[in-house]
CSV table of C-alpha atoms in Angstrom, one decimal:
chain,number,residue,atom,x,y,z
A,1,MET,CA,-1.1,35.9,-60.9
A,2,SER,CA,-2.3,36.9,-64.4
A,3,PRO,CA,-3.1,40.5,-65.1
A,4,THR,CA,-6.8,39.7,-65.1
A,5,SER,CA,-7.0,37.4,-62.1
A,6,THR,CA,-8.2,38.5,-58.7
A,7,PRO,CA,-5.4,39.3,-56.2
A,8,PHE,CA,-5.2,36.6,-53.5
A,9,SER,CA,-5.6,39.2,-50.8
A,10,ALA,CA,-8.9,40.3,-52.3
A,11,GLU,CA,-10.0,36.7,-52.8
A,12,LEU,CA,-9.2,36.0,-49.1
A,13,ARG,CA,-11.1,39.0,-47.9
A,14,ALA,CA,-14.2,38.1,-50.0
A,15,ALA,CA,-14.1,34.5,-48.8
A,16,SER,CA,-14.0,35.5,-45.2
A,17,ALA,CA,-16.4,38.5,-45.3
A,18,GLN,CA,-19.4,36.7,-43.8
A,19,ALA,CA,-17.3,35.1,-41.0
A,20,HIS,CA,-15.7,38.5,-40.3
A,21,GLN,CA,-19.2,40.1,-40.0
A,22,THR,CA,-20.4,37.3,-37.7
A,23,ALA,CA,-17.4,37.8,-35.4
A,24,GLU,CA,-17.8,41.6,-35.2
A,25,SER,CA,-21.6,41.5,-34.7
A,26,GLN,CA,-21.3,39.5,-31.4
A,27,ARG,CA,-23.1,41.0,-28.4
A,28,TYR,CA,-19.9,41.4,-26.5
A,29,VAL,CA,-18.2,43.4,-29.2
A,30,SER,CA,-21.2,45.7,-29.5
A,31,ALA,CA,-21.3,46.3,-25.8
A,32,LEU,CA,-17.5,46.9,-25.7
A,33,VAL,CA,-17.6,49.5,-28.3
A,34,ALA,CA,-20.7,51.2,-26.8
A,35,GLY,CA,-19.1,51.4,-23.4
A,36,ASP,CA,-21.8,49.2,-21.8
A,37,LEU,CA,-19.3,46.9,-20.0
A,38,ASP,CA,-17.9,47.4,-16.6
A,39,ARG,CA,-14.1,47.4,-16.1
A,40,ALA,CA,-14.1,43.6,-15.3
A,41,GLY,CA,-15.9,42.9,-18.6
A,42,TYR,CA,-13.2,44.8,-20.5
A,43,THR,CA,-10.4,43.3,-18.5
A,44,ALA,CA,-11.6,39.8,-19.4
A,45,LEU,CA,-11.0,40.5,-23.0
A,46,VAL,CA,-7.4,41.7,-22.3
A,47,MET,CA,-6.8,38.4,-20.5
A,48,GLN,CA,-8.0,36.4,-23.4
A,49,HIS,CA,-5.9,38.4,-25.8
A,50,HIS,CA,-2.8,37.6,-23.7
A,51,VAL,CA,-3.4,33.9,-23.9
A,52,ILE,CA,-4.1,34.1,-27.7
A,53,TYR,CA,-1.1,36.3,-28.5
A,54,GLU,CA,1.2,34.3,-26.4
A,55,ALA,CA,0.5,31.3,-28.6
A,56,LEU,CA,0.6,33.3,-31.9
A,57,GLU,CA,3.8,35.2,-31.1
A,58,GLY,CA,5.4,32.0,-29.9
A,59,ALA,CA,4.7,30.5,-33.3
A,60,ALA,CA,6.0,33.6,-35.0
A,61,GLU,CA,9.4,33.0,-33.4
A,62,ALA,CA,9.3,29.5,-34.8
A,63,MET,CA,8.4,30.8,-38.3
A,64,ARG,CA,10.7,33.9,-38.3
A,65,HIS,CA,13.1,32.3,-40.8
A,66,ASP,CA,10.7,30.3,-42.8
A,67,PRO,CA,10.9,31.2,-46.5
A,68,VAL,CA,7.1,31.5,-46.9
A,69,ALA,CA,5.9,32.7,-43.5
A,70,GLY,CA,9.0,34.6,-42.4
A,71,PRO,CA,8.3,37.8,-44.3
A,72,PHE,CA,5.1,38.3,-42.3
A,73,VAL,CA,6.9,38.2,-38.9
A,74,ASP,CA,7.5,41.8,-37.9
A,75,ASP,CA,8.3,42.9,-34.4
A,76,ALA,CA,6.4,46.1,-35.0
A,77,LEU,CA,3.2,44.0,-34.7
A,78,THR,CA,4.2,42.3,-31.4
A,79,ARG,CA,1.4,42.7,-28.8
A,80,LEU,CA,2.6,40.8,-25.8
A,81,PRO,CA,4.5,43.7,-24.1
A,82,ALA,CA,1.5,46.0,-24.6
A,83,LEU,CA,-0.8,43.4,-23.1
A,84,ALA,CA,1.5,43.0,-20.1
A,85,THR,CA,1.4,46.7,-19.6
A,86,ASP,CA,-2.4,46.8,-19.8
A,87,LEU,CA,-2.8,43.9,-17.4
A,88,GLU,CA,-0.4,45.4,-14.9
A,89,PHE,CA,-2.6,48.5,-14.9
A,90,LEU,CA,-6.0,46.7,-14.9
A,91,VAL,CA,-5.2,43.8,-12.6
A,92,GLY,CA,-2.1,44.5,-10.7
A,93,PRO,CA,1.4,43.1,-10.4
A,94,ASP,CA,0.1,39.6,-9.8
A,95,TRP,CA,-1.8,39.6,-13.1
A,96,ARG,CA,-0.2,36.5,-14.5
A,97,GLY,CA,-1.7,34.3,-11.8
A,98,ARG,CA,-5.1,35.9,-12.2
A,99,ILE,CA,-5.6,35.3,-15.9
A,100,GLU,CA,-8.8,33.2,-16.5
A,101,PRO,CA,-9.0,31.9,-20.1
A,102,THR,CA,-12.4,30.9,-21.2
A,103,PRO,CA,-13.0,27.4,-22.8
A,104,ALA,CA,-13.1,29.1,-26.2
A,105,THR,CA,-9.8,30.8,-25.6
A,106,VAL,CA,-8.2,27.6,-24.5
A,107,ALA,CA,-9.4,26.0,-27.7
A,108,TYR,CA,-8.2,28.9,-29.8
A,109,ALA,CA,-4.7,28.9,-28.3
A,110,GLY,CA,-4.7,25.1,-28.7
A,111,ARG,CA,-5.4,25.5,-32.4
A,112,LEU,CA,-2.6,28.1,-32.8
A,113,GLY,CA,-0.2,25.8,-31.0
A,114,ALA,CA,-1.2,22.8,-33.1
A,115,VAL,CA,-0.8,24.3,-36.6
A,116,CYS,CA,1.1,27.6,-36.6
A,117,ALA,CA,4.6,26.4,-35.8
A,118,THR,CA,4.6,23.8,-38.5
A,119,SER,CA,2.3,25.0,-41.3
A,120,PRO,CA,3.3,28.3,-43.0
A,121,GLU,CA,-0.1,28.7,-44.7
A,122,ARG,CA,-2.0,28.2,-41.4
A,123,PHE,CA,0.3,30.5,-39.5
A,124,ILE,CA,-0.2,33.2,-42.1
A,125,ALA,CA,-3.9,32.7,-41.9
A,126,HIS,CA,-4.0,33.4,-38.2
A,127,HIS,CA,-1.5,36.2,-38.4
A,128,TYR,CA,-3.5,37.9,-41.1
A,129,THR,CA,-6.8,37.5,-39.2
A,130,ARG,CA,-5.4,38.9,-36.0
A,131,TYR,CA,-3.0,41.7,-37.0
A,132,LEU,CA,-4.9,43.1,-40.0
A,133,GLY,CA,-7.9,43.1,-37.8
A,134,ASP,CA,-6.0,45.0,-35.1
A,135,LEU,CA,-4.8,47.6,-37.7
A,136,SER,CA,-8.4,48.0,-39.1
A,137,GLY,CA,-11.4,47.7,-36.8
A,138,GLY,CA,-9.1,47.2,-33.8
A,139,LEU,CA,-8.0,50.9,-34.0
A,140,HIS,CA,-11.7,52.0,-33.8
A,141,ILE,CA,-12.3,49.7,-30.9
A,142,GLY,CA,-9.2,51.1,-29.2
A,143,ARG,CA,-10.5,54.7,-29.5
A,144,SER,CA,-13.9,53.6,-28.1
A,145,VAL,CA,-12.3,51.7,-25.3
A,146,ALA,CA,-10.1,54.6,-24.3
A,147,ARG,CA,-13.0,57.0,-24.3
A,148,HIS,CA,-15.6,54.9,-22.6
A,149,TYR,CA,-13.4,53.2,-19.9
A,150,GLY,CA,-11.1,56.1,-19.1
A,151,LEU,CA,-8.0,54.4,-20.4
A,152,THR,CA,-5.0,55.5,-22.5
A,153,GLY,CA,-2.4,54.0,-24.8
A,154,ASP,CA,-0.1,54.1,-21.8
A,155,ALA,CA,-2.5,52.6,-19.3
A,156,GLY,CA,-5.0,50.0,-20.0
A,157,ALA,CA,-5.3,50.3,-23.8
A,158,ALA,CA,-1.7,49.9,-25.0
A,159,PHE,CA,-2.8,46.9,-27.0
A,160,TYR,CA,-4.4,49.1,-29.5
A,161,ARG,CA,-1.4,51.4,-30.1
A,162,PHE,CA,1.2,50.6,-32.7
A,163,ASP,CA,4.0,53.0,-32.1
A,164,ARG,CA,6.2,51.6,-34.8
A,165,ILE,CA,3.6,51.8,-37.5
A,166,THR,CA,3.1,55.4,-38.6
A,167,SER,CA,0.5,54.7,-41.4
A,168,PRO,CA,-1.7,51.7,-40.8
A,169,LYS,CA,-3.1,52.0,-44.4
A,170,THR,CA,0.4,51.9,-45.9
A,171,TYR,CA,1.3,49.0,-43.7
A,172,LYS,CA,-1.8,47.0,-44.7
A,173,ASP,CA,-1.3,47.7,-48.4
A,174,ALA,CA,2.2,46.3,-48.1
A,175,TYR,CA,0.9,43.3,-46.1
A,176,ARG,CA,-1.7,42.5,-48.8
A,177,ALA,CA,1.0,42.8,-51.5
A,178,ARG,CA,3.0,40.1,-49.6
A,179,LEU,CA,-0.1,37.9,-49.6
A,180,ASP,CA,-0.5,38.4,-53.3
A,181,ALA,CA,3.1,37.4,-53.9
A,182,LEU,CA,2.9,34.2,-51.8
A,183,PRO,CA,4.6,31.3,-53.7
A,184,LEU,CA,1.7,28.9,-53.0
A,185,ASP,CA,-0.1,26.5,-55.3
A,186,GLU,CA,-3.8,26.2,-55.2
A,187,GLU,CA,-3.7,23.5,-52.5
A,188,GLY,CA,-1.7,25.9,-50.3
A,189,ARG,CA,-4.0,28.8,-51.0
A,190,ALA,CA,-7.0,26.6,-50.2
A,191,ALA,CA,-5.4,25.7,-46.9
A,192,LEU,CA,-4.8,29.3,-46.0
A,193,ARG,CA,-8.4,30.3,-46.9
A,194,ALA,CA,-9.8,27.5,-44.9
A,195,GLU,CA,-7.7,28.4,-41.8
A,196,VAL,CA,-8.8,32.0,-42.0
A,197,LEU,CA,-12.4,30.7,-41.5
A,198,VAL,CA,-11.2,28.6,-38.6
A,199,ALA,CA,-9.6,31.7,-37.1
A,200,TYR,CA,-12.8,33.7,-37.4
A,201,ARG,CA,-14.7,30.9,-35.8
A,202,HIS,CA,-12.4,30.8,-32.8
A,203,ASN,CA,-12.7,34.6,-32.4
A,204,THR,CA,-16.5,34.4,-32.6
A,205,GLU,CA,-16.5,31.7,-29.9
A,206,VAL,CA,-14.3,33.8,-27.7
A,207,PHE,CA,-16.7,36.7,-27.9
A,208,ALA,CA,-19.6,34.4,-27.3
A,209,ASP,CA,-17.9,33.1,-24.1
A,210,LEU,CA,-17.5,36.7,-23.0
A,211,ALA,CA,-21.1,37.6,-23.5
A,212,ARG,CA,-21.8,36.8,-19.8
A,213,PHE,CA,-20.3,40.3,-19.1
A,214,VAL,CA,-22.9,42.0,-21.3
A,215,PRO,CA,-25.5,43.7,-19.1
A,216,ALA,CA,-29.0,42.2,-19.3
A,217,GLY,CA,-31.1,43.8,-22.0
A,218,GLU,CA,-28.3,44.2,-24.5
A,219,THR,CA,-29.1,42.5,-27.9
A,220,GLU,CA,-26.9,41.2,-30.7
A,221,VAL,CA,-26.5,43.4,-33.7
A,222,ALA,CA,-28.0,41.8,-36.8
A,223,ALA,CA,-25.4,40.3,-39.1
């Protein structure tokens, strides 16, 4: 990167800004943050997250020693144990047999399984979309969820708590520096940019599937 060129992390953020806005303006997200869902409506999202992160974190194990993708794999980000804790609380000890993935979640997990264990660029794209989102807007969602649904980081909302990351801002800054230093040519960067848009599309479709839990009368926030 030349001194006057745009950092890749900034370029990536700008390229995906509209897709990000579309995802976060879905009716389900608005209702979740406002506390307008019932417990089943919130639990449905936790179930989808488990399916999604099972695929993503399985790919992370495959990419752990990859020279390009490996530096992004960090156990401090791992969400599956927290999701298991949340589902144990919300659903009960038989939660694994009661997970009901939506068609959009099945498609999302399928995409993760198809590309993330073999393509470093595409793995990083999905990793970036999920985890930086979790450490940004996800923290706000977690606070809202805990307040509105009577949950805590120990019971029901553990997914939103990162005990091993003391400063999300510092962590995100270091993450973006790794993005900026990626040894990718323009073809590799283009693949990563394109896959971030794919990731946001899948997230948007998951939220659209969950819109059935939104009470009648709720409307979508304008993008």
